[in-house]
Amino acid sequence: MVPPEMRRRPHVSFTQIDQYLRCPLKYKFTYVDRLEPEFVPAALAFGSGIHGAAAFLLRGKAQGATPSLADVQAFFEGYWKLETSNRPIRFGERDTRESLLDLAGRMLEVLHRSQEPGTEIVGVEQPFDVPLVDQETGELLDRNLVGSLDLVERDAQGRLVVVDLKTSARKYTDLQVEASLQLSVYSYATAMNGLGDQEDIRLRFDVLTKTKQPELHRYWTQRDRAANVRLFHLAAEVLRAIEMGVFVPNPGWQCRDCPFQSRCWAWGR
């Protein structure tokens, strides 16, 4: 998790950039107007719970005391009871509180048995706070890039591996992996933090599928200096648009689970 003091300083995060690119108006409702969402999509709460349980598992492994599967599942169950009891969770047509709890148990079983021997855990949910620099011109943005790395490992050959855990209804495509902005952010932040040289940093998506028989798929990639330059310019353009007040709706598939639907349709009236 990102420490609160990082959030208090002017900053930009992957989540903010990604949200603006997906829907500028939703960005405004969330980060400028700070409106209370009408509901919490079940998929969002579910994914957060899987991430929390995975972090519990990995921290225990790093300390030499890997939690049992039952303990990891119990961690999720405790989180899930709190979320579904205290927040306005909206479930999909085929989902219920009980069905998603059962699915989480099966997904965590796959994750628990898929831990690779011979890897050293360097960090779990490791925060970063790094300057955004154009590596071609030296230009520096007026705010840092902040966030946290899901998992940092060192493999059996001593190479640094930065992992992003995802839950998904289906496998990822090659394009999703190679074009991922999040992995570009992870690579840049890891190098800027001095954890490793960028050309030596390996990146990996661990994708847990939300299928009847969950599977864990691992996708490997890397980023180069050109990706850093592209990240800088993307962040700079997004921040410029935000400062200019460019907040337009972007209707699409993402509208189905948007907790600001009524405000969006009333926008501009």
PDB file of C-alpha atoms in Angstrom:
ATOM      1  CA  MET A   1       0.000   0.000   0.000  1.00  0.00           C
ATOM      2  CA  VAL A   2       1.049   3.598  -0.621  1.00  0.00           C
ATOM      3  CA  PRO A   3       1.810   5.450   2.653  1.00  0.00           C
ATOM      4  CA  PRO A   4      -0.599   8.363   3.340  1.00  0.00           C
ATOM      5  CA  GLU A   5       2.243  10.912   3.329  1.00  0.00           C
ATOM      6  CA  MET A   6       2.922  10.094  -0.326  1.00  0.00           C
ATOM      7  CA  ARG A   7      -0.728  10.758  -1.185  1.00  0.00           C
ATOM      8  CA  ARG A   8      -0.711  14.136   0.564  1.00  0.00           C
ATOM      9  CA  ARG A   9       1.969  15.570  -1.737  1.00  0.00           C
ATOM     10  CA  PRO A  10       1.175  16.496  -5.362  1.00  0.00           C
ATOM     11  CA  HIS A  11       1.456  13.251  -7.277  1.00  0.00           C
ATOM     12  CA  VAL A  12       0.109  11.130 -10.082  1.00  0.00           C
ATOM     13  CA  SER A  13      -0.491   7.384 -10.063  1.00  0.00           C
ATOM     14  CA  PHE A  14      -1.106   4.673 -12.620  1.00  0.00           C
ATOM     15  CA  THR A  15      -4.697   4.425 -11.370  1.00  0.00           C
ATOM     16  CA  GLN A  16      -5.300   8.124 -12.021  1.00  0.00           C
ATOM     17  CA  ILE A  17      -3.753   8.057 -15.498  1.00  0.00           C
ATOM     18  CA  ASP A  18      -5.611   4.881 -16.401  1.00  0.00           C
ATOM     19  CA  GLN A  19      -8.905   6.245 -15.093  1.00  0.00           C
ATOM     20  CA  TYR A  20      -8.563   9.436 -17.110  1.00  0.00           C
ATOM     21  CA  LEU A  21      -7.782   7.477 -20.293  1.00  0.00           C
ATOM     22  CA  ARG A  22     -10.794   5.199 -19.751  1.00  0.00           C
ATOM     23  CA  CYS A  23     -13.253   8.003 -18.965  1.00  0.00           C
ATOM     24  CA  PRO A  24     -12.248  11.619 -18.214  1.00  0.00           C
ATOM     25  CA  LEU A  25     -15.660  12.389 -16.718  1.00  0.00           C
ATOM     26  CA  LYS A  26     -15.415   9.515 -14.249  1.00  0.00           C
ATOM     27  CA  TYR A  27     -11.947  10.810 -13.326  1.00  0.00           C
ATOM     28  CA  LYS A  28     -13.554  14.186 -12.509  1.00  0.00           C
ATOM     29  CA  PHE A  29     -16.294  12.627 -10.399  1.00  0.00           C
ATOM     30  CA  THR A  30     -13.700  10.570  -8.499  1.00  0.00           C
ATOM     31  CA  TYR A  31     -10.658  12.817  -8.059  1.00  0.00           C
ATOM     32  CA  VAL A  32     -11.891  16.398  -8.596  1.00  0.00           C
ATOM     33  CA  ASP A  33     -15.454  16.403  -7.284  1.00  0.00           C
ATOM     34  CA  ARG A  34     -14.733  13.517  -4.890  1.00  0.00           C
ATOM     35  CA  LEU A  35     -18.299  12.261  -5.188  1.00  0.00           C
ATOM     36  CA  GLU A  36     -19.477   9.262  -3.222  1.00  0.00           C
ATOM     37  CA  PRO A  37     -20.080   6.351  -5.616  1.00  0.00           C
ATOM     38  CA  GLU A  38     -23.633   5.046  -5.785  1.00  0.00           C
ATOM     39  CA  PHE A  39     -22.422   1.468  -5.315  1.00  0.00           C
ATOM     40  CA  VAL A  40     -19.292  -0.694  -5.331  1.00  0.00           C
ATOM     41  CA  PRO A  41     -19.057  -3.151  -8.243  1.00  0.00           C
ATOM     42  CA  ALA A  42     -18.701  -6.689  -6.887  1.00  0.00           C
ATOM     43  CA  ALA A  43     -15.803  -7.311  -9.274  1.00  0.00           C
ATOM     44  CA  LEU A  44     -13.853  -4.422  -7.731  1.00  0.00           C
ATOM     45  CA  ALA A  45     -14.400  -5.588  -4.151  1.00  0.00           C
ATOM     46  CA  PHE A  46     -13.675  -9.185  -5.154  1.00  0.00           C
ATOM     47  CA  GLY A  47     -10.390  -8.269  -6.835  1.00  0.00           C
ATOM     48  CA  SER A  48      -9.276  -6.236  -3.833  1.00  0.00           C
ATOM     49  CA  GLY A  49      -9.990  -9.211  -1.577  1.00  0.00           C
ATOM     50  CA  ILE A  50      -7.974 -11.604  -3.752  1.00  0.00           C
ATOM     51  CA  HIS A  51      -5.090  -9.123  -3.721  1.00  0.00           C
ATOM     52  CA  GLY A  52      -5.259  -8.855   0.066  1.00  0.00           C
ATOM     53  CA  ALA A  53      -5.288 -12.621   0.528  1.00  0.00           C
ATOM     54  CA  ALA A  54      -2.399 -13.012  -1.925  1.00  0.00           C
ATOM     55  CA  ALA A  55      -0.374 -10.403  -0.031  1.00  0.00           C
ATOM     56  CA  PHE A  56      -1.097 -12.278   3.230  1.00  0.00           C
ATOM     57  CA  LEU A  57       0.183 -15.485   1.623  1.00  0.00           C
ATOM     58  CA  LEU A  58       3.298 -13.895   0.138  1.00  0.00           C
ATOM     59  CA  ARG A  59       4.288 -11.967   3.266  1.00  0.00           C
ATOM     60  CA  GLY A  60       4.106 -15.173   5.263  1.00  0.00           C
ATOM     61  CA  LYS A  61       6.211 -16.962   2.669  1.00  0.00           C
ATOM     62  CA  ALA A  62       8.784 -14.138   2.766  1.00  0.00           C
ATOM     63  CA  GLN A  63       9.030 -14.526   6.542  1.00  0.00           C
ATOM     64  CA  GLY A  64       9.560 -18.275   6.257  1.00  0.00           C
ATOM     65  CA  ALA A  65       6.107 -19.199   7.573  1.00  0.00           C
ATOM     66  CA  THR A  66       3.857 -19.798   4.566  1.00  0.00           C
ATOM     67  CA  PRO A  67       0.206 -19.685   5.682  1.00  0.00           C
ATOM     68  CA  SER A  68      -1.919 -22.767   5.078  1.00  0.00           C
ATOM     69  CA  LEU A  69      -4.519 -22.712   2.335  1.00  0.00           C
ATOM     70  CA  ALA A  70      -7.232 -22.662   4.984  1.00  0.00           C
ATOM     71  CA  ASP A  71      -5.706 -19.552   6.567  1.00  0.00           C
ATOM     72  CA  VAL A  72      -5.489 -17.766   3.204  1.00  0.00           C
ATOM     73  CA  GLN A  73      -9.103 -18.623   2.411  1.00  0.00           C
ATOM     74  CA  ALA A  74     -10.154 -17.487   5.884  1.00  0.00           C
ATOM     75  CA  PHE A  75      -8.402 -14.162   5.296  1.00  0.00           C
ATOM     76  CA  PHE A  76     -10.510 -13.579   2.197  1.00  0.00           C
ATOM     77  CA  GLU A  77     -13.686 -14.738   3.922  1.00  0.00           C
ATOM     78  CA  GLY A  78     -13.185 -12.248   6.768  1.00  0.00           C
ATOM     79  CA  TYR A  79     -12.600  -9.425   4.297  1.00  0.00           C
ATOM     80  CA  TRP A  80     -15.580 -10.461   2.179  1.00  0.00           C
ATOM     81  CA  LYS A  81     -17.986 -10.531   5.114  1.00  0.00           C
ATOM     82  CA  LEU A  82     -16.952  -7.024   6.130  1.00  0.00           C
ATOM     83  CA  GLU A  83     -17.210  -5.645   2.582  1.00  0.00           C
ATOM     84  CA  THR A  84     -20.569  -7.186   1.782  1.00  0.00           C
ATOM     85  CA  SER A  85     -22.032  -6.232   5.155  1.00  0.00           C
ATOM     86  CA  ASN A  86     -20.852  -2.620   5.262  1.00  0.00           C
ATOM     87  CA  ARG A  87     -20.659  -1.406   1.668  1.00  0.00           C
ATOM     88  CA  PRO A  88     -23.281  -1.128  -1.103  1.00  0.00           C
ATOM     89  CA  ILE A  89     -21.975  -3.994  -3.256  1.00  0.00           C
ATOM     90  CA  ARG A  90     -23.718  -4.481  -6.599  1.00  0.00           C
ATOM     91  CA  PHE A  91     -23.593  -8.051  -7.882  1.00  0.00           C
ATOM     92  CA  GLY A  92     -23.853  -9.188 -11.471  1.00  0.00           C
ATOM     93  CA  GLU A  93     -26.846 -11.160 -12.717  1.00  0.00           C
ATOM     94  CA  ARG A  94     -25.168 -14.526 -12.063  1.00  0.00           C
ATOM     95  CA  ASP A  95     -23.216 -13.595  -8.936  1.00  0.00           C
ATOM     96  CA  THR A  96     -24.113 -13.691  -5.256  1.00  0.00           C
ATOM     97  CA  ARG A  97     -22.164 -13.130  -2.072  1.00  0.00           C
ATOM     98  CA  GLU A  98     -21.961 -16.904  -1.573  1.00  0.00           C
ATOM     99  CA  SER A  99     -21.037 -17.806  -5.160  1.00  0.00           C
ATOM    100  CA  LEU A 100     -18.147 -15.335  -5.216  1.00  0.00           C
ATOM    101  CA  LEU A 101     -16.897 -16.562  -1.844  1.00  0.00           C
ATOM    102  CA  ASP A 102     -16.835 -20.093  -3.245  1.00  0.00           C
ATOM    103  CA  LEU A 103     -15.037 -18.894  -6.391  1.00  0.00           C
ATOM    104  CA  ALA A 104     -12.438 -17.052  -4.314  1.00  0.00           C
ATOM    105  CA  GLY A 105     -11.707 -20.216  -2.346  1.00  0.00           C
ATOM    106  CA  ARG A 106     -11.037 -22.133  -5.559  1.00  0.00           C
ATOM    107  CA  MET A 107      -8.906 -19.352  -7.036  1.00  0.00           C
ATOM    108  CA  LEU A 108      -6.812 -19.077  -3.888  1.00  0.00           C
ATOM    109  CA  GLU A 109      -6.287 -22.822  -3.905  1.00  0.00           C
ATOM    110  CA  VAL A 110      -4.736 -22.502  -7.379  1.00  0.00           C
ATOM    111  CA  LEU A 111      -2.579 -19.576  -6.252  1.00  0.00           C
ATOM    112  CA  HIS A 112      -1.444 -21.383  -3.101  1.00  0.00           C
ATOM    113  CA  ARG A 113      -0.209 -24.464  -4.933  1.00  0.00           C
ATOM    114  CA  SER A 114       1.421 -22.436  -7.715  1.00  0.00           C
ATOM    115  CA  GLN A 115       4.164 -20.867  -5.604  1.00  0.00           C
ATOM    116  CA  GLU A 116       7.487 -21.560  -7.292  1.00  0.00           C
ATOM    117  CA  PRO A 117      10.379 -22.897  -5.192  1.00  0.00           C
ATOM    118  CA  GLY A 118      13.774 -21.250  -5.396  1.00  0.00           C
ATOM    119  CA  THR A 119      12.479 -17.676  -5.617  1.00  0.00           C
ATOM    120  CA  GLU A 120      13.317 -15.003  -3.074  1.00  0.00           C
ATOM    121  CA  ILE A 121      10.577 -12.521  -2.199  1.00  0.00           C
ATOM    122  CA  VAL A 122      12.123  -9.050  -2.157  1.00  0.00           C
ATOM    123  CA  GLY A 123       8.954  -7.086  -1.438  1.00  0.00           C
ATOM    124  CA  VAL A 124       5.157  -7.370  -1.230  1.00  0.00           C
ATOM    125  CA  GLU A 125       2.981  -4.335  -2.004  1.00  0.00           C
ATOM    126  CA  GLN A 126       6.195  -2.300  -2.030  1.00  0.00           C
ATOM    127  CA  PRO A 127       5.496   1.443  -2.292  1.00  0.00           C
ATOM    128  CA  PHE A 128       7.335   3.750  -4.684  1.00  0.00           C
ATOM    129  CA  ASP A 129       7.572   7.519  -5.064  1.00  0.00           C
ATOM    130  CA  VAL A 130       9.761   8.516  -8.000  1.00  0.00           C
ATOM    131  CA  PRO A 131      10.215  11.612 -10.184  1.00  0.00           C
ATOM    132  CA  LEU A 132       8.794  11.600 -13.711  1.00  0.00           C
ATOM    133  CA  VAL A 133      11.682  12.458 -16.026  1.00  0.00           C
ATOM    134  CA  ASP A 134      11.852  12.603 -19.811  1.00  0.00           C
ATOM    135  CA  GLN A 135      14.930  10.464 -20.374  1.00  0.00           C
ATOM    136  CA  GLU A 136      15.540  12.109 -23.756  1.00  0.00           C
ATOM    137  CA  THR A 137      15.453  15.783 -22.720  1.00  0.00           C
ATOM    138  CA  GLY A 138      15.785  15.724 -18.927  1.00  0.00           C
ATOM    139  CA  GLU A 139      12.457  17.547 -18.494  1.00  0.00           C
ATOM    140  CA  LEU A 140      10.931  16.936 -15.059  1.00  0.00           C
ATOM    141  CA  LEU A 141       7.218  16.987 -14.266  1.00  0.00           C
ATOM    142  CA  ASP A 142       6.056  18.943 -11.227  1.00  0.00           C
ATOM    143  CA  ARG A 143       4.784  15.858  -9.398  1.00  0.00           C
ATOM    144  CA  ASN A 144       6.065  12.398  -8.637  1.00  0.00           C
ATOM    145  CA  LEU A 145       4.752   9.041  -9.764  1.00  0.00           C
ATOM    146  CA  VAL A 146       3.493   7.031  -6.774  1.00  0.00           C
ATOM    147  CA  GLY A 147       2.080   3.560  -6.316  1.00  0.00           C
ATOM    148  CA  SER A 148       3.004   0.122  -5.075  1.00  0.00           C
ATOM    149  CA  LEU A 149       4.417  -3.027  -6.647  1.00  0.00           C
ATOM    150  CA  ASP A 150       2.306  -6.129  -5.999  1.00  0.00           C
ATOM    151  CA  LEU A 151       5.325  -8.422  -5.756  1.00  0.00           C
ATOM    152  CA  VAL A 152       9.079  -8.175  -6.322  1.00  0.00           C
ATOM    153  CA  GLU A 153      10.974 -11.461  -6.570  1.00  0.00           C
ATOM    154  CA  ARG A 154      14.476 -12.639  -7.325  1.00  0.00           C
ATOM    155  CA  ASP A 155      14.468 -15.836  -9.350  1.00  0.00           C
ATOM    156  CA  ALA A 156      16.795 -18.827  -9.029  1.00  0.00           C
ATOM    157  CA  GLN A 157      19.229 -17.146 -11.459  1.00  0.00           C
ATOM    158  CA  GLY A 158      19.325 -13.962  -9.360  1.00  0.00           C
ATOM    159  CA  ARG A 159      17.260 -11.876 -11.793  1.00  0.00           C
ATOM    160  CA  LEU A 160      14.769  -9.314 -10.499  1.00  0.00           C
ATOM    161  CA  VAL A 161      11.136 -10.054 -11.376  1.00  0.00           C
ATOM    162  CA  VAL A 162       8.299  -7.554 -10.847  1.00  0.00           C
ATOM    163  CA  VAL A 163       4.858  -9.172 -10.744  1.00  0.00           C
ATOM    164  CA  ASP A 164       1.367  -7.737 -11.129  1.00  0.00           C
ATOM    165  CA  LEU A 165      -1.433 -10.029  -9.924  1.00  0.00           C
ATOM    166  CA  LYS A 166      -4.705  -9.819 -11.849  1.00  0.00           C
ATOM    167  CA  THR A 167      -8.076 -11.521 -11.710  1.00  0.00           C
ATOM    168  CA  SER A 168      -9.792 -11.907 -15.059  1.00  0.00           C
ATOM    169  CA  ALA A 169     -12.719 -13.656 -16.690  1.00  0.00           C
ATOM    170  CA  ARG A 170     -10.399 -14.925 -19.425  1.00  0.00           C
ATOM    171  CA  LYS A 171      -6.777 -15.303 -20.470  1.00  0.00           C
ATOM    172  CA  TYR A 172      -4.774 -12.247 -21.518  1.00  0.00           C
ATOM    173  CA  THR A 173      -3.781 -11.585 -25.112  1.00  0.00           C
ATOM    174  CA  ASP A 174      -0.229 -10.805 -26.221  1.00  0.00           C
ATOM    175  CA  LEU A 175      -1.344  -7.226 -26.942  1.00  0.00           C
ATOM    176  CA  GLN A 176      -2.651  -6.754 -23.399  1.00  0.00           C
ATOM    177  CA  VAL A 177       0.729  -7.792 -22.028  1.00  0.00           C
ATOM    178  CA  GLU A 178       2.941  -5.826 -24.396  1.00  0.00           C
ATOM    179  CA  ALA A 179       0.813  -2.667 -24.304  1.00  0.00           C
ATOM    180  CA  SER A 180       0.174  -2.682 -20.537  1.00  0.00           C
ATOM    181  CA  LEU A 181       0.689   0.779 -19.074  1.00  0.00           C
ATOM    182  CA  GLN A 182       0.815  -0.695 -15.569  1.00  0.00           C
ATOM    183  CA  LEU A 183       3.823  -2.864 -16.368  1.00  0.00           C
ATOM    184  CA  SER A 184       5.524   0.162 -17.956  1.00  0.00           C
ATOM    185  CA  VAL A 185       4.953   2.052 -14.703  1.00  0.00           C
ATOM    186  CA  TYR A 186       6.286  -0.877 -12.665  1.00  0.00           C
ATOM    187  CA  SER A 187       9.424  -1.165 -14.794  1.00  0.00           C
ATOM    188  CA  TYR A 188      10.132   2.580 -14.691  1.00  0.00           C
ATOM    189  CA  ALA A 189       9.540   2.858 -10.928  1.00  0.00           C
ATOM    190  CA  THR A 190      11.666  -0.202 -10.128  1.00  0.00           C
ATOM    191  CA  ALA A 191      14.605   1.148 -12.125  1.00  0.00           C
ATOM    192  CA  MET A 192      14.235   4.678 -10.724  1.00  0.00           C
ATOM    193  CA  ASN A 193      14.221   3.240  -7.199  1.00  0.00           C
ATOM    194  CA  GLY A 194      17.583   1.644  -7.909  1.00  0.00           C
ATOM    195  CA  LEU A 195      16.369  -1.909  -7.453  1.00  0.00           C
ATOM    196  CA  GLY A 196      17.834  -2.953 -10.799  1.00  0.00           C
ATOM    197  CA  ASP A 197      18.916  -1.868 -14.267  1.00  0.00           C
ATOM    198  CA  GLN A 198      15.919  -1.635 -16.556  1.00  0.00           C
ATOM    199  CA  GLU A 199      17.305  -3.994 -19.180  1.00  0.00           C
ATOM    200  CA  ASP A 200      17.681  -6.657 -16.464  1.00  0.00           C
ATOM    201  CA  ILE A 201      14.220  -6.250 -14.903  1.00  0.00           C
ATOM    202  CA  ARG A 202      11.746  -8.969 -15.915  1.00  0.00           C
ATOM    203  CA  LEU A 203       8.027  -8.219 -15.764  1.00  0.00           C
ATOM    204  CA  ARG A 204       5.227 -10.712 -15.256  1.00  0.00           C
ATOM    205  CA  PHE A 205       1.454 -10.762 -15.139  1.00  0.00           C
ATOM    206  CA  ASP A 206       0.054 -13.498 -12.891  1.00  0.00           C
ATOM    207  CA  VAL A 207      -3.544 -13.813 -14.082  1.00  0.00           C
ATOM    208  CA  LEU A 208      -5.990 -15.822 -11.980  1.00  0.00           C
ATOM    209  CA  THR A 209      -9.032 -16.671 -14.084  1.00  0.00           C
ATOM    210  CA  LYS A 210     -12.520 -16.391 -12.631  1.00  0.00           C
ATOM    211  CA  THR A 211     -13.662 -19.534 -14.400  1.00  0.00           C
ATOM    212  CA  LYS A 212     -15.438 -22.677 -13.206  1.00  0.00           C
ATOM    213  CA  GLN A 213     -12.022 -24.292 -12.928  1.00  0.00           C
ATOM    214  CA  PRO A 214      -9.697 -21.363 -12.088  1.00  0.00           C
ATOM    215  CA  GLU A 215      -6.254 -21.307 -13.639  1.00  0.00           C
ATOM    216  CA  LEU A 216      -3.114 -19.249 -13.093  1.00  0.00           C
ATOM    217  CA  HIS A 217      -1.499 -17.954 -16.276  1.00  0.00           C
ATOM    218  CA  ARG A 218       1.895 -16.251 -16.254  1.00  0.00           C
ATOM    219  CA  TYR A 219       2.874 -13.782 -18.976  1.00  0.00           C
ATOM    220  CA  TRP A 220       6.424 -12.451 -19.288  1.00  0.00           C
ATOM    221  CA  THR A 221       7.632  -9.224 -20.860  1.00  0.00           C
ATOM    222  CA  GLN A 222      10.118  -6.356 -20.456  1.00  0.00           C
ATOM    223  CA  ARG A 223      10.246  -2.619 -21.110  1.00  0.00           C
ATOM    224  CA  ASP A 224      12.981  -0.409 -22.558  1.00  0.00           C
ATOM    225  CA  ARG A 225      14.000   3.250 -22.514  1.00  0.00           C
ATOM    226  CA  ALA A 226      11.521   4.059 -25.283  1.00  0.00           C
ATOM    227  CA  ALA A 227       8.707   2.844 -23.018  1.00  0.00           C
ATOM    228  CA  ASN A 228       9.911   5.270 -20.313  1.00  0.00           C
ATOM    229  CA  VAL A 229       9.811   8.182 -22.758  1.00  0.00           C
ATOM    230  CA  ARG A 230       6.322   7.187 -23.887  1.00  0.00           C
ATOM    231  CA  LEU A 231       5.187   6.967 -20.244  1.00  0.00           C
ATOM    232  CA  PHE A 232       6.515  10.466 -19.533  1.00  0.00           C
ATOM    233  CA  HIS A 233       4.711  12.013 -22.500  1.00  0.00           C
ATOM    234  CA  LEU A 234       1.486  10.158 -21.732  1.00  0.00           C
ATOM    235  CA  ALA A 235       1.526  11.357 -18.109  1.00  0.00           C
ATOM    236  CA  ALA A 236       2.367  14.903 -19.200  1.00  0.00           C
ATOM    237  CA  GLU A 237      -0.505  15.037 -21.718  1.00  0.00           C
ATOM    238  CA  VAL A 238      -3.003  13.597 -19.246  1.00  0.00           C
ATOM    239  CA  LEU A 239      -1.981  16.116 -16.581  1.00  0.00           C
ATOM    240  CA  ARG A 240      -2.207  18.947 -19.109  1.00  0.00           C
ATOM    241  CA  ALA A 241      -5.722  17.903 -20.098  1.00  0.00           C
ATOM    242  CA  ILE A 242      -6.760  17.707 -16.433  1.00  0.00           C
ATOM    243  CA  GLU A 243      -5.382  21.189 -15.736  1.00  0.00           C
ATOM    244  CA  MET A 244      -7.330  22.506 -18.752  1.00  0.00           C
ATOM    245  CA  GLY A 245     -10.540  20.974 -17.405  1.00  0.00           C
ATOM    246  CA  VAL A 246     -11.086  18.501 -20.231  1.00  0.00           C
ATOM    247  CA  PHE A 247     -13.571  16.067 -18.693  1.00  0.00           C
ATOM    248  CA  VAL A 248     -15.768  14.408 -21.291  1.00  0.00           C
ATOM    249  CA  PRO A 249     -17.679  11.114 -21.009  1.00  0.00           C
ATOM    250  CA  ASN A 250     -16.397   8.074 -22.865  1.00  0.00           C
ATOM    251  CA  PRO A 251     -19.354   5.682 -23.278  1.00  0.00           C
ATOM    252  CA  GLY A 252     -18.413   2.048 -23.716  1.00  0.00           C
ATOM    253  CA  TRP A 253     -18.234  -1.368 -22.084  1.00  0.00           C
ATOM    254  CA  GLN A 254     -17.002   0.198 -18.838  1.00  0.00           C
ATOM    255  CA  CYS A 255     -20.334   1.991 -18.300  1.00  0.00           C
ATOM    256  CA  ARG A 256     -22.084  -1.203 -17.176  1.00  0.00           C
ATOM    257  CA  ASP A 257     -20.398  -1.253 -13.758  1.00  0.00           C
ATOM    258  CA  CYS A 258     -19.840   2.479 -13.360  1.00  0.00           C
ATOM    259  CA  PRO A 259     -21.045   3.770  -9.978  1.00  0.00           C
ATOM    260  CA  PHE A 260     -21.630   7.268 -11.419  1.00  0.00           C
ATOM    261  CA  GLN A 261     -24.125   6.323 -14.155  1.00  0.00           C
ATOM    262  CA  SER A 262     -26.931   8.656 -13.088  1.00  0.00           C
ATOM    263  CA  ARG A 263     -24.571  11.613 -12.723  1.00  0.00           C
ATOM    264  CA  CYS A 264     -23.017  10.830 -16.098  1.00  0.00           C
ATOM    265  CA  TRP A 265     -26.339  10.817 -17.951  1.00  0.00           C
ATOM    266  CA  ALA A 266     -27.262  14.092 -16.223  1.00  0.00           C
ATOM    267  CA  TRP A 267     -23.939  15.674 -17.260  1.00  0.00           C
ATOM    268  CA  GLY A 268     -24.232  18.749 -19.474  1.00  0.00           C
ATOM    269  CA  ARG A 269     -27.907  19.359 -18.765  1.00  0.00           C
TER     270      ARG A 269
END
